[in-house]
Short mmCIF file of C-alpha atoms in Angstrom, two decimals:
data_model
loop_
_atom_site.label_atom_id
_atom_site.label_comp_id
_atom_site.label_asym_id
_atom_site.label_seq_id
_atom_site.Cartn_x
_atom_site.Cartn_y
_atom_site.Cartn_z
CA UNK P 15 -9.89 7.10 13.44
CA UNK P 16 -8.94 3.92 13.93
CA UNK P 17 -4.60 2.40 14.92
CA UNK P 18 -4.20 1.35 11.40
CA UNK P 19 -6.00 3.86 9.03
CA UNK P 20 -6.16 2.39 4.99
CA UNK P 21 -4.73 4.48 2.25
CA UNK P 22 -7.94 3.45 -0.30
CA UNK P 23 -10.61 3.11 2.61
CA UNK P 24 -9.74 5.87 5.29
CA UNK P 25 -6.96 8.86 3.69
CA UNK P 26 -7.15 8.69 -0.72
CA UNK P 27 -11.26 8.03 -1.54
CA UNK P 28 -13.75 7.24 -0.87
CA UNK P 29 -14.47 7.37 -4.76
CA UNK P 30 -18.15 8.82 -4.79
CA UNK P 31 -20.37 11.59 -6.35
CA UNK P 32 -21.72 13.60 -3.71
CA UNK P 33 -21.25 17.60 -2.27
CA UNK P 34 -19.66 15.79 1.06
CA UNK P 35 -18.10 12.35 1.85
CA UNK P 36 -19.08 13.51 5.71
CA UNK P 37 -23.07 13.55 4.54
CA UNK P 38 -22.56 11.88 1.50
CA UNK P 39 -20.15 8.96 1.19
CA UNK P 40 -20.93 8.69 4.61
CA UNK P 41 -24.72 7.95 4.64
CA UNK P 42 -24.68 5.97 1.48
CA UNK P 43 -23.36 3.84 3.35
CA UNK P 44 -25.13 3.79 6.44
CA UNK P 45 -28.03 3.03 4.41
CA UNK P 46 -26.27 0.16 3.31
CA UNK P 47 -25.99 -0.75 6.20
CA UNK P 48 -29.48 -0.81 8.17
CA UNK P 49 -30.06 -2.67 4.61
CA UNK P 50 -27.03 -5.34 5.86
CA UNK P 51 -28.14 -5.07 9.45
CA UNK P 52 -31.68 -5.87 8.63
CA UNK P 53 -31.35 -8.89 6.69
CA UNK P 54 -33.64 -8.10 4.33
CA UNK P 55 -35.42 -5.40 1.71
CA UNK P 56 -36.36 -2.08 3.62
CA UNK P 57 -39.80 -0.15 4.18
CA UNK P 58 -39.18 2.53 6.53
CA UNK P 59 -36.32 4.17 8.20
CA UNK P 60 -36.23 7.21 10.84
CA UNK P 61 -33.29 8.91 11.17
CA UNK P 62 -32.63 11.79 14.36
CA UNK P 63 -29.67 14.24 14.27
CA UNK P 64 -29.30 15.80 17.23
CA UNK P 65 -30.01 19.68 16.84
CA UNK P 66 -26.23 20.29 18.09
CA UNK P 67 -24.33 18.80 15.92
CA UNK P 68 -23.61 19.03 11.77
CA UNK P 69 -26.19 17.09 10.41
CA UNK P 70 -29.77 19.15 11.80
CA UNK P 71 -28.34 21.45 9.81
CA UNK P 72 -26.53 20.08 6.51
CA UNK P 73 -28.13 17.09 6.12
CA UNK P 74 -30.49 18.54 2.75
CA UNK P 75 -27.75 20.85 1.24
CA UNK P 76 -25.17 18.16 2.08
CA UNK P 77 -26.80 15.28 0.56
CA UNK P 78 -27.38 13.30 3.93
CA UNK P 79 -31.11 12.11 2.46
CA UNK P 80 -29.73 11.62 -0.36
CA UNK P 81 -26.86 9.54 0.79
CA UNK P 82 -29.42 7.38 3.21
CA UNK P 83 -31.97 6.68 0.58
CA UNK P 84 -29.21 5.68 -2.39
CA UNK P 85 -27.85 3.85 0.32
CA UNK P 86 -31.02 2.01 1.12
CA UNK P 87 -32.62 0.86 -2.02
CA UNK P 88 -28.56 -0.75 -2.54
CA UNK P 89 -26.76 2.12 -4.37
CA UNK P 90 -22.58 2.42 -4.65
CA UNK P 91 -21.53 5.68 -3.95
CA UNK P 92 -20.62 6.34 -7.44
CA UNK P 93 -24.03 5.75 -8.72
CA UNK P 94 -25.53 7.41 -10.74
CA UNK P 95 -29.24 7.58 -10.14
CA UNK P 96 -27.90 8.44 -6.73
CA UNK P 97 -29.33 12.30 -7.16
CA UNK P 98 -32.53 10.56 -7.89
CA UNK P 99 -33.00 8.53 -4.84
CA UNK P 100 -35.34 9.54 -2.29
CA UNK P 101 -37.68 10.05 -5.95
CA UNK P 102 -36.56 6.45 -5.91
CA UNK P 103 -37.25 5.41 -2.92
CA UNK P 104 -40.83 6.82 -2.36
CA UNK P 105 -42.23 5.75 -5.35
CA UNK P 106 -40.79 2.66 -3.84
CA UNK P 107 -42.81 2.86 -1.12
CA UNK P 108 -40.07 3.40 0.62
CA UNK P 109 -40.69 5.59 3.98
CA UNK P 110 -38.10 7.67 5.12
CA UNK P 111 -38.63 10.00 8.10
CA UNK P 112 -35.39 12.62 9.44
CA UNK P 113 -35.86 13.92 13.19
CA UNK P 114 -34.17 16.66 14.45
CA UNK P 115 -34.38 17.29 18.39
CA UNK P 116 -31.97 17.86 21.18
CA UNK P 117 -31.29 14.58 22.08
CA UNK P 118 -27.30 14.64 23.88
CA UNK P 119 -24.59 12.92 20.71
CA UNK P 120 -21.09 12.73 20.53
CA UNK P 121 -20.32 13.36 18.19
CA UNK P 122 -21.44 15.68 15.97
CA UNK P 123 -22.43 13.55 12.18
CA UNK P 124 -24.65 11.64 14.99
CA UNK P 125 -27.30 9.04 12.46
CA UNK P 126 -29.59 7.48 15.29
CA UNK P 127 -31.23 5.06 12.85
CA UNK P 128 -34.15 2.80 12.66
CA UNK P 129 -35.27 0.24 10.17
CA UNK P 130 -38.31 -1.50 9.34
CA UNK P 131 -38.71 -4.42 6.57
CA UNK P 132 -41.21 -5.48 4.93
CA UNK P 133 -42.10 -8.42 7.08
CA UNK P 134 -41.80 -6.35 9.96
CA UNK P 135 -38.61 -6.78 11.38
CA UNK P 136 -37.11 -4.66 13.39
CA UNK P 137 -33.24 -3.11 14.63
CA UNK P 138 -31.90 0.86 15.21
CA UNK P 139 -28.15 1.67 15.35
CA UNK P 140 -26.20 4.89 16.23
CA UNK P 141 -23.79 5.05 13.73
CA UNK P 142 -20.87 7.84 12.94
CA UNK P 143 -19.85 9.28 10.57
CA UNK P 144 -16.14 10.31 10.72
CA UNK P 145 -14.99 12.12 7.68
CA UNK P 146 -14.02 11.27 4.23
CA UNK P 147 -16.53 8.94 4.44
CA UNK P 148 -16.16 6.58 7.23
CA UNK P 149 -18.36 5.33 9.58
CA UNK P 150 -18.24 3.60 12.25
CA UNK P 151 -21.39 2.32 14.13
CA UNK P 152 -21.65 2.73 18.44
CA UNK P 153 -24.70 0.39 18.57
CA UNK P 154 -26.33 -2.72 17.62
CA UNK P 155 -30.54 -2.85 19.27
CA UNK P 156 -29.21 -0.69 22.56
CA UNK P 157 -26.18 -2.16 23.18
CA UNK P 158 -22.14 -0.47 22.24
CA UNK P 159 -20.40 -1.99 20.11
CA UNK P 160 -17.06 -0.97 17.93
CA UNK P 161 -16.74 -2.01 14.58
CA UNK P 162 -14.69 0.35 12.10
CA UNK P 163 -16.59 -1.75 9.26
CA UNK P 164 -13.02 -1.49 7.33
CA UNK P 165 -13.54 -5.61 7.79
CA UNK P 166 -16.56 -5.38 6.06
CA UNK P 167 -16.98 -6.39 1.83
CA UNK P 168 -18.31 -4.39 0.52
CA UNK P 169 -18.01 -0.94 2.42
CA UNK P 170 -14.45 0.32 1.82
CA UNK P 171 -12.62 -1.34 -0.92
CA UNK P 172 -9.75 -3.32 1.65
CA UNK P 173 -10.81 -6.01 2.88
CA UNK P 174 -8.07 -5.23 5.72
CA UNK P 175 -6.98 -8.43 7.88
CA UNK P 176 -7.47 -8.07 12.00
CA UNK P 177 -4.26 -7.53 13.78
CA UNK P 178 -1.58 -7.17 10.52
CA UNK P 179 1.81 -7.53 10.84
CA UNK P 180 2.69 -3.56 10.07
CA UNK P 181 6.34 -3.41 8.84
CA UNK P 182 5.87 0.44 11.41
CA UNK P 183 3.03 1.15 12.98
CA UNK P 184 2.94 5.42 13.11
CA UNK P 185 4.98 8.18 11.91
CA UNK P 186 7.61 7.99 14.62
CA UNK P 187 8.78 4.12 13.48
CA UNK P 188 8.72 5.29 9.29
CA UNK P 189 10.55 8.32 10.15
CA UNK P 190 13.33 5.96 11.60
CA UNK P 191 13.17 3.59 8.53
CA UNK P 192 13.74 6.75 6.55
CA UNK P 193 16.18 8.65 8.38
CA UNK P 194 18.05 4.38 8.73
CA UNK P 195 17.16 2.70 5.67
CA UNK P 196 15.83 6.42 3.37
CA UNK P 197 13.54 5.44 -0.07
CA UNK P 198 10.15 7.09 -0.34
CA UNK P 199 7.45 7.72 1.25
CA UNK P 200 5.99 5.55 -1.90
CA UNK P 201 7.99 2.91 -1.87
CA UNK P 202 6.21 2.72 2.04
CA UNK P 203 2.76 2.32 1.53
CA UNK P 204 3.00 0.30 -1.00
CA UNK P 205 4.22 -2.30 2.15
CA UNK P 206 2.44 -0.71 4.23
CA UNK P 207 -1.05 -0.46 2.37
CA UNK P 208 -0.01 -4.54 0.96
CA UNK P 209 0.68 -5.64 4.78
CA UNK P 210 -2.59 -3.68 5.68
CA UNK P 211 -5.43 -5.62 3.47
CA UNK P 212 -3.49 -9.29 2.68
CA UNK P 213 -3.15 -8.15 -1.18
CA UNK P 214 0.20 -7.88 -3.64
CA UNK P 215 2.32 -4.91 -3.91
CA UNK P 216 1.47 -4.49 -7.38
CA UNK P 217 -1.96 -4.46 -6.47
CA UNK P 218 -1.75 -0.62 -3.94
CA UNK P 219 0.09 0.44 -7.68
CA UNK P 220 -2.80 -0.24 -9.21
CA UNK P 221 -5.31 0.40 -7.88
CA UNK P 222 -3.33 4.12 -7.44
CA UNK P 223 -3.45 4.27 -11.33
CA UNK P 224 -7.36 3.51 -10.99
CA UNK P 225 -7.80 6.87 -8.60
CA UNK P 226 -5.79 8.92 -10.73
CA UNK P 227 -7.07 7.88 -13.59
CA UNK P 228 -10.41 9.12 -12.17
CA UNK P 229 -8.74 12.45 -10.90
CA UNK P 230 -8.13 13.41 -13.96
CA UNK P 231 -11.16 12.93 -15.44
CA UNK P 232 -13.26 15.01 -12.97
CA UNK P 233 -10.30 17.62 -14.72
CA UNK P 234 -11.57 16.50 -18.37
CA UNK P 235 -15.26 17.06 -17.16
CA UNK P 236 -15.34 19.62 -15.08
CA UNK P 237 -13.74 22.02 -18.06
CA UNK P 238 -15.66 20.91 -20.18
CA UNK P 239 -18.44 22.13 -18.47
CA UNK P 240 -20.91 21.52 -15.75
CA UNK P 241 -24.35 22.32 -14.14
CA UNK P 242 -26.96 21.26 -11.24
CA UNK P 243 -29.90 23.61 -10.33
CA UNK P 244 -29.13 22.88 -6.36
CA UNK P 245 -25.61 24.66 -6.26
CA UNK P 246 -23.96 28.21 -5.92
CA UNK P 247 -21.38 28.04 -7.91
CA UNK P 248 -21.94 27.79 -11.84
CA UNK P 249 -19.36 27.10 -14.04
CA UNK P 250 -16.02 29.04 -14.00
CA UNK P 251 -13.88 26.89 -13.83
CA UNK P 252 -11.89 27.89 -18.22
CA UNK P 253 -12.74 31.67 -17.31
CA UNK P 254 -8.65 31.64 -16.24
CA UNK P 255 -8.29 30.46 -19.91
CA UNK P 256 -9.83 33.77 -21.79
CA UNK P 257 -8.94 35.76 -20.23
CA UNK P 258 -5.01 36.16 -21.11
CA UNK P 259 -5.38 36.25 -24.04
CA UNK P 260 -6.80 39.91 -23.38
CA UNK P 261 -4.24 41.13 -21.23
CA UNK P 262 -6.41 40.53 -18.13
CA UNK P 263 -4.66 38.20 -15.87
CA UNK P 264 -1.30 38.09 -14.26
CA UNK P 265 1.50 36.18 -16.70
CA UNK P 266 1.29 33.38 -14.59
CA UNK P 267 0.32 30.67 -16.79
CA UNK P 268 1.06 28.09 -14.34
CA UNK P 269 -0.94 29.71 -11.58
CA UNK P 270 -3.97 29.46 -13.57
CA UNK P 271 -3.45 25.64 -14.31
CA UNK P 272 -3.26 25.10 -10.78
CA UNK P 273 -6.41 27.75 -10.05
CA UNK P 274 -8.39 25.89 -13.05
CA UNK P 275 -7.84 22.60 -12.40
CA UNK P 276 -8.77 22.58 -8.63
CA UNK P 277 -11.98 24.22 -9.84
CA UNK P 278 -12.71 22.02 -12.38
CA UNK P 279 -12.60 18.67 -9.85
CA UNK P 280 -14.76 20.85 -7.12
CA UNK P 281 -17.24 21.53 -10.26
CA UNK P 282 -17.36 17.82 -11.20
CA UNK P 283 -18.07 17.03 -7.28
CA UNK P 284 -20.80 19.99 -7.03
CA UNK P 285 -22.28 18.45 -10.11
CA UNK P 286 -22.28 15.58 -9.14
CA UNK P 287 -20.20 14.26 -10.78
CA UNK P 288 -17.88 11.32 -10.32
CA UNK P 289 -14.75 12.30 -8.12
CA UNK P 290 -11.77 11.39 -5.07
CA UNK P 291 -12.60 12.02 -2.13
CA UNK P 292 -9.18 13.02 -1.02
CA UNK P 293 -9.14 13.12 1.94
CA UNK P 294 -12.98 14.18 1.46
CA UNK P 295 -14.89 15.69 -1.14
CA UNK P 296 -14.59 19.20 0.53
CA UNK P 297 -10.44 19.07 -0.10
CA UNK P 298 -10.93 17.22 -3.50
CA UNK P 299 -9.95 20.05 -6.02
CA UNK P 300 -6.44 20.37 -3.58
CA UNK P 301 -3.74 16.88 -4.65
CA UNK P 302 -5.02 16.43 -8.06
CA UNK P 303 -4.89 20.43 -7.96
CA UNK P 304 -1.68 20.48 -8.35
CA UNK P 305 0.14 17.17 -9.16
CA UNK P 306 -2.08 17.05 -12.79
CA UNK P 307 -0.49 20.75 -13.18
CA UNK P 308 3.09 19.54 -12.45
CA UNK P 309 3.36 16.58 -14.08
CA UNK P 310 2.31 18.02 -17.50
CA UNK P 311 4.58 20.61 -16.69
CA UNK P 312 7.29 18.69 -15.34
CA UNK P 313 6.63 15.76 -18.19
CA UNK P 314 6.13 13.34 -15.91
CA UNK P 315 4.89 10.32 -16.61
CA UNK P 316 2.17 8.33 -15.55
CA UNK P 317 3.53 6.17 -12.87
CA UNK P 318 5.83 8.29 -10.88
CA UNK P 319 2.40 10.49 -11.01
CA UNK P 320 0.58 7.24 -9.34
CA UNK P 321 3.50 6.64 -6.44
CA UNK P 322 2.77 10.27 -5.68
CA UNK P 323 -0.67 9.77 -4.75
CA UNK P 324 0.79 6.78 -2.69
CA UNK P 325 2.34 9.48 -1.24
CA UNK P 326 -0.18 11.96 -0.38
CA UNK P 327 -1.79 8.87 1.20
CA UNK P 328 -0.13 7.55 3.48
CA UNK P 329 0.86 11.47 5.09
CA UNK P 330 -3.31 10.91 5.35
CA UNK P 331 -2.50 7.80 7.06
CA UNK P 332 -0.30 10.17 9.58
CA UNK P 333 -3.10 12.94 10.12
CA UNK P 334 -5.40 9.90 10.77
CA UNK P 335 -3.92 7.91 12.98
CA UNK P 336 -4.20 11.43 15.33
CA UNK P 337 -7.99 11.42 14.40
CA UNK P 338 -9.41 11.70 10.83
CA UNK P 339 -10.44 14.27 8.14
CA UNK P 340 -13.36 15.98 9.58
CA UNK P 341 -14.28 19.35 9.34
CA UNK P 342 -17.40 18.63 12.43
CA UNK P 343 -15.10 17.69 14.40
CA UNK P 344 -12.20 20.63 13.99
CA UNK P 345 -12.92 23.00 11.36
CA UNK P 346 -11.29 23.00 7.92
CA UNK P 347 -8.08 22.93 9.08
CA UNK P 348 -8.93 18.75 9.29
CA UNK P 349 -10.07 19.19 5.21
CA UNK P 350 -8.29 21.55 2.81
CA UNK P 351 -5.46 22.07 5.74
CA UNK P 352 -5.09 18.06 5.61
CA UNK P 353 -5.10 17.90 2.31
CA UNK P 354 -2.68 20.66 1.37
CA UNK P 355 0.83 18.46 3.67
CA UNK P 356 -0.24 15.46 1.34
CA UNK P 357 -0.26 17.31 -1.70
CA UNK P 358 3.00 18.90 -1.20
CA UNK P 359 4.03 15.82 0.68
CA UNK P 360 3.16 14.05 -2.91
CA UNK P 361 5.13 16.46 -4.85
CA UNK P 362 8.19 16.14 -2.75
CA UNK P 363 8.23 12.76 -4.02
CA UNK P 364 6.98 13.52 -7.77
CA UNK P 365 9.72 16.00 -7.97
CA UNK P 366 13.08 13.58 -6.79
CA UNK P 367 13.17 14.15 -2.71
CA UNK P 368 12.85 11.32 -0.87
CA UNK P 369 10.20 10.53 2.46
CA UNK P 370 12.32 13.06 4.97
CA UNK P 371 12.26 16.36 2.90
CA UNK P 372 7.94 15.07 1.85
CA UNK P 373 7.45 15.18 5.72
CA UNK P 374 9.03 18.43 5.99
CA UNK P 375 7.06 19.34 2.72
CA UNK P 376 3.84 18.17 4.62
CA UNK P 377 4.85 19.91 7.74
CA UNK P 378 4.94 23.30 6.65
CA UNK P 379 2.53 23.36 4.16
CA UNK P 380 0.42 22.34 7.61
CA UNK P 381 1.89 24.88 9.49
CA UNK P 382 0.58 26.79 7.41
CA UNK P 383 -3.57 26.38 7.22
CA UNK P 384 -4.16 25.40 11.80
CA UNK P 385 -7.03 27.56 12.98
CA UNK P 386 -9.22 27.16 9.57
CA UNK P 387 -12.32 27.46 10.83
CA UNK P 388 -15.53 25.21 8.53
CA UNK P 389 -17.99 28.28 7.10
CA UNK P 390 -20.11 26.88 3.94
CA UNK P 391 -22.45 29.11 2.93
CA UNK P 392 -25.76 27.94 2.38
CA UNK P 393 -25.34 24.32 3.18
CA UNK P 394 -23.32 23.57 -0.41
CA UNK P 395 -19.42 22.81 -0.30
CA UNK P 396 -18.31 25.38 -2.84
CA UNK P 397 -18.33 29.45 -1.20
CA UNK P 398 -15.09 29.58 0.95
CA UNK P 399 -14.63 25.80 0.08
CA UNK P 400 -12.93 26.18 -3.52
CA UNK P 401 -11.09 29.15 -2.85
CA UNK P 402 -9.82 26.87 0.43
CA UNK P 403 -8.71 23.83 -1.88
CA UNK P 404 -6.61 26.66 -4.35
CA UNK P 405 -5.44 28.56 -0.85
CA UNK P 406 -4.20 25.40 -0.39
CA UNK P 407 -2.61 24.30 -3.70
CA UNK P 408 -0.56 26.83 -3.94
CA UNK P 409 0.67 26.86 -0.67
CA UNK P 410 1.30 23.26 -1.27
CA UNK P 411 2.73 23.83 -3.73
CA UNK P 412 5.35 27.19 -2.43
CA UNK P 413 5.93 24.70 1.31
CA UNK P 414 7.51 21.91 -1.81
CA UNK P 415 9.62 24.53 -3.20
CA UNK P 416 10.92 26.00 -0.37
CA UNK P 417 11.61 22.62 1.56
CA UNK P 418 12.97 21.24 -1.44
CA UNK P 419 15.75 24.59 -2.55
CA UNK P 420 16.34 23.64 2.23
CA UNK P 421 14.53 26.03 4.15
CA UNK P 422 13.96 24.82 7.59
CA UNK P 423 10.14 23.25 8.75
CA UNK P 424 11.42 23.87 12.61
CA UNK P 425 8.43 22.31 14.01
CA UNK P 426 7.94 18.03 13.29
CA UNK P 427 5.38 17.66 11.16
CA UNK P 428 3.57 14.79 14.24
CA UNK P 429 3.93 18.04 16.53
CA UNK P 430 2.23 20.04 13.87
CA UNK P 431 -0.61 17.25 13.27
CA UNK P 432 -0.62 16.88 17.23
CA UNK P 433 -0.95 21.06 17.34
CA UNK P 434 -3.41 20.61 14.31
CA UNK P 435 -6.14 18.81 16.33
CA UNK P 436 -5.66 20.25 20.03
CA UNK P 437 -7.11 23.21 18.54
CA UNK P 438 -9.45 21.77 16.38
CA UNK P 439 -10.61 20.49 20.03
CA UNK P 440 -10.84 23.75 21.12
CA UNK P 441 -13.47 25.07 17.95
CA UNK P 442 -16.34 26.81 18.63
CA UNK P 443 -19.12 24.42 17.25
CA UNK P 444 -20.30 27.08 15.19
CA UNK P 445 -17.13 26.94 12.78
CA UNK P 446 -17.27 23.14 12.33
CA UNK P 447 -19.76 22.64 9.20
CA UNK P 448 -22.21 23.69 11.89
CA UNK P 449 -23.38 26.54 9.07
CA UNK P 450 -24.12 28.87 12.47
CA UNK P 451 -21.36 30.87 12.42
CA UNK P 452 -18.15 32.82 10.05
CA UNK P 453 -19.59 33.09 6.39
CA UNK P 454 -22.28 31.15 7.05
CA UNK P 455 -23.89 33.52 9.03
CA UNK P 456 -23.15 36.05 6.68
CA UNK P 457 -27.20 37.78 5.40
CA UNK P 458 -25.55 37.55 1.62
CA UNK P 459 -25.24 33.92 2.12
CA UNK P 460 -28.60 33.57 4.89
CA UNK P 461 -30.08 35.59 1.52
CA UNK P 462 -28.59 32.23 -0.77
CA UNK P 463 -29.87 29.22 0.98
CA UNK P 464 -33.16 31.40 0.92
CA UNK P 465 -32.91 31.11 -2.46
CA UNK P 466 -31.90 27.91 -3.38
CA UNK P 467 -34.51 25.94 -1.37
CA UNK P 468 -36.80 28.60 -2.16
CA UNK P 469 -38.75 29.93 1.05
#
């Protein structure tokens, strides 16, 4: 991950359609990058995936093929026609081939790419998906390159400046500022993103408000009902509102609101609706799913909620600095675990806590999720992803109240983040979103896979 991640490039976003930010959103950007590097309309494309990585086994189920076709056609990551992109590409005569073989890729999300234009011009490049829709170009026409692409517009929402002069560079420096001067995470998030992108703080705040609106819309759309033929779970986010009338549920309306909100966002995602990947699509239900019900319960204004979202983003920047959010690299602790910590930081700020309290709550929440594997059933980001998002949201709520009440978090956040990545590096590849272990490898999961793919 970049030395200085952007809140809206790398953490709270992208705004996208599709089941997976690491696969769908990143592959759209790889397709768009191919168009840009080629400099003309593409006619043929070949994408090669390493059999030992994640993409080889998930490029259909998690939307890489759909995203690559959309990007090659010039679609954005939230384009309404994305789900039909492969069909559209075929109609336009764009031939796309996917190959899998063992070529020793160093990263589990490696896209070895060759694209030919209508004039006969050909380019080749290697790009990596590093989590949350972020891509990295590592090789172009046989030569090694190193470009995080944040400087390239319009692949990313914030066009960051090179060698920015930042108010702080890491979690240690921010902690010192908070101890000396106080303030909230959102106060420092505004300054940080403003300096990183050379944009006014008001613009940063407006971006947070826009992202909050999308999160709230994804909850409304999910609760209203969604459908999509290629998914495991049907519409069920509304069910917790029916059963209490019959006295069948344990009384807890607030908890049920969180369960419903998290479920609604996840259902919107799985039906190709527009969502905010925060920090990934696989964990998109956690932050919004707990933040919105708490804001309603406590009668908070939208501006306060937008500041809390910035606090979540600021916390996520420090996680990104250590390596990113891709479950393919370190399991679901990188996704739902990170989201739980970010949500706790946001909730503390929403309830009037300062920046140090937000960091402590995040530490407590993330301690509880270290070691969480990623094992999606039938290649779909639904089961057990939904349950993990709900668990992460409720875990964030508990960590918030415990922190505000005065519970001791014991381990500093920096050490928790470092530990999470140490565990991720040691994790067996079967448990890192390859769909080769855990619940992915059960007989029932294999049966569902065959049924969905009509095998």
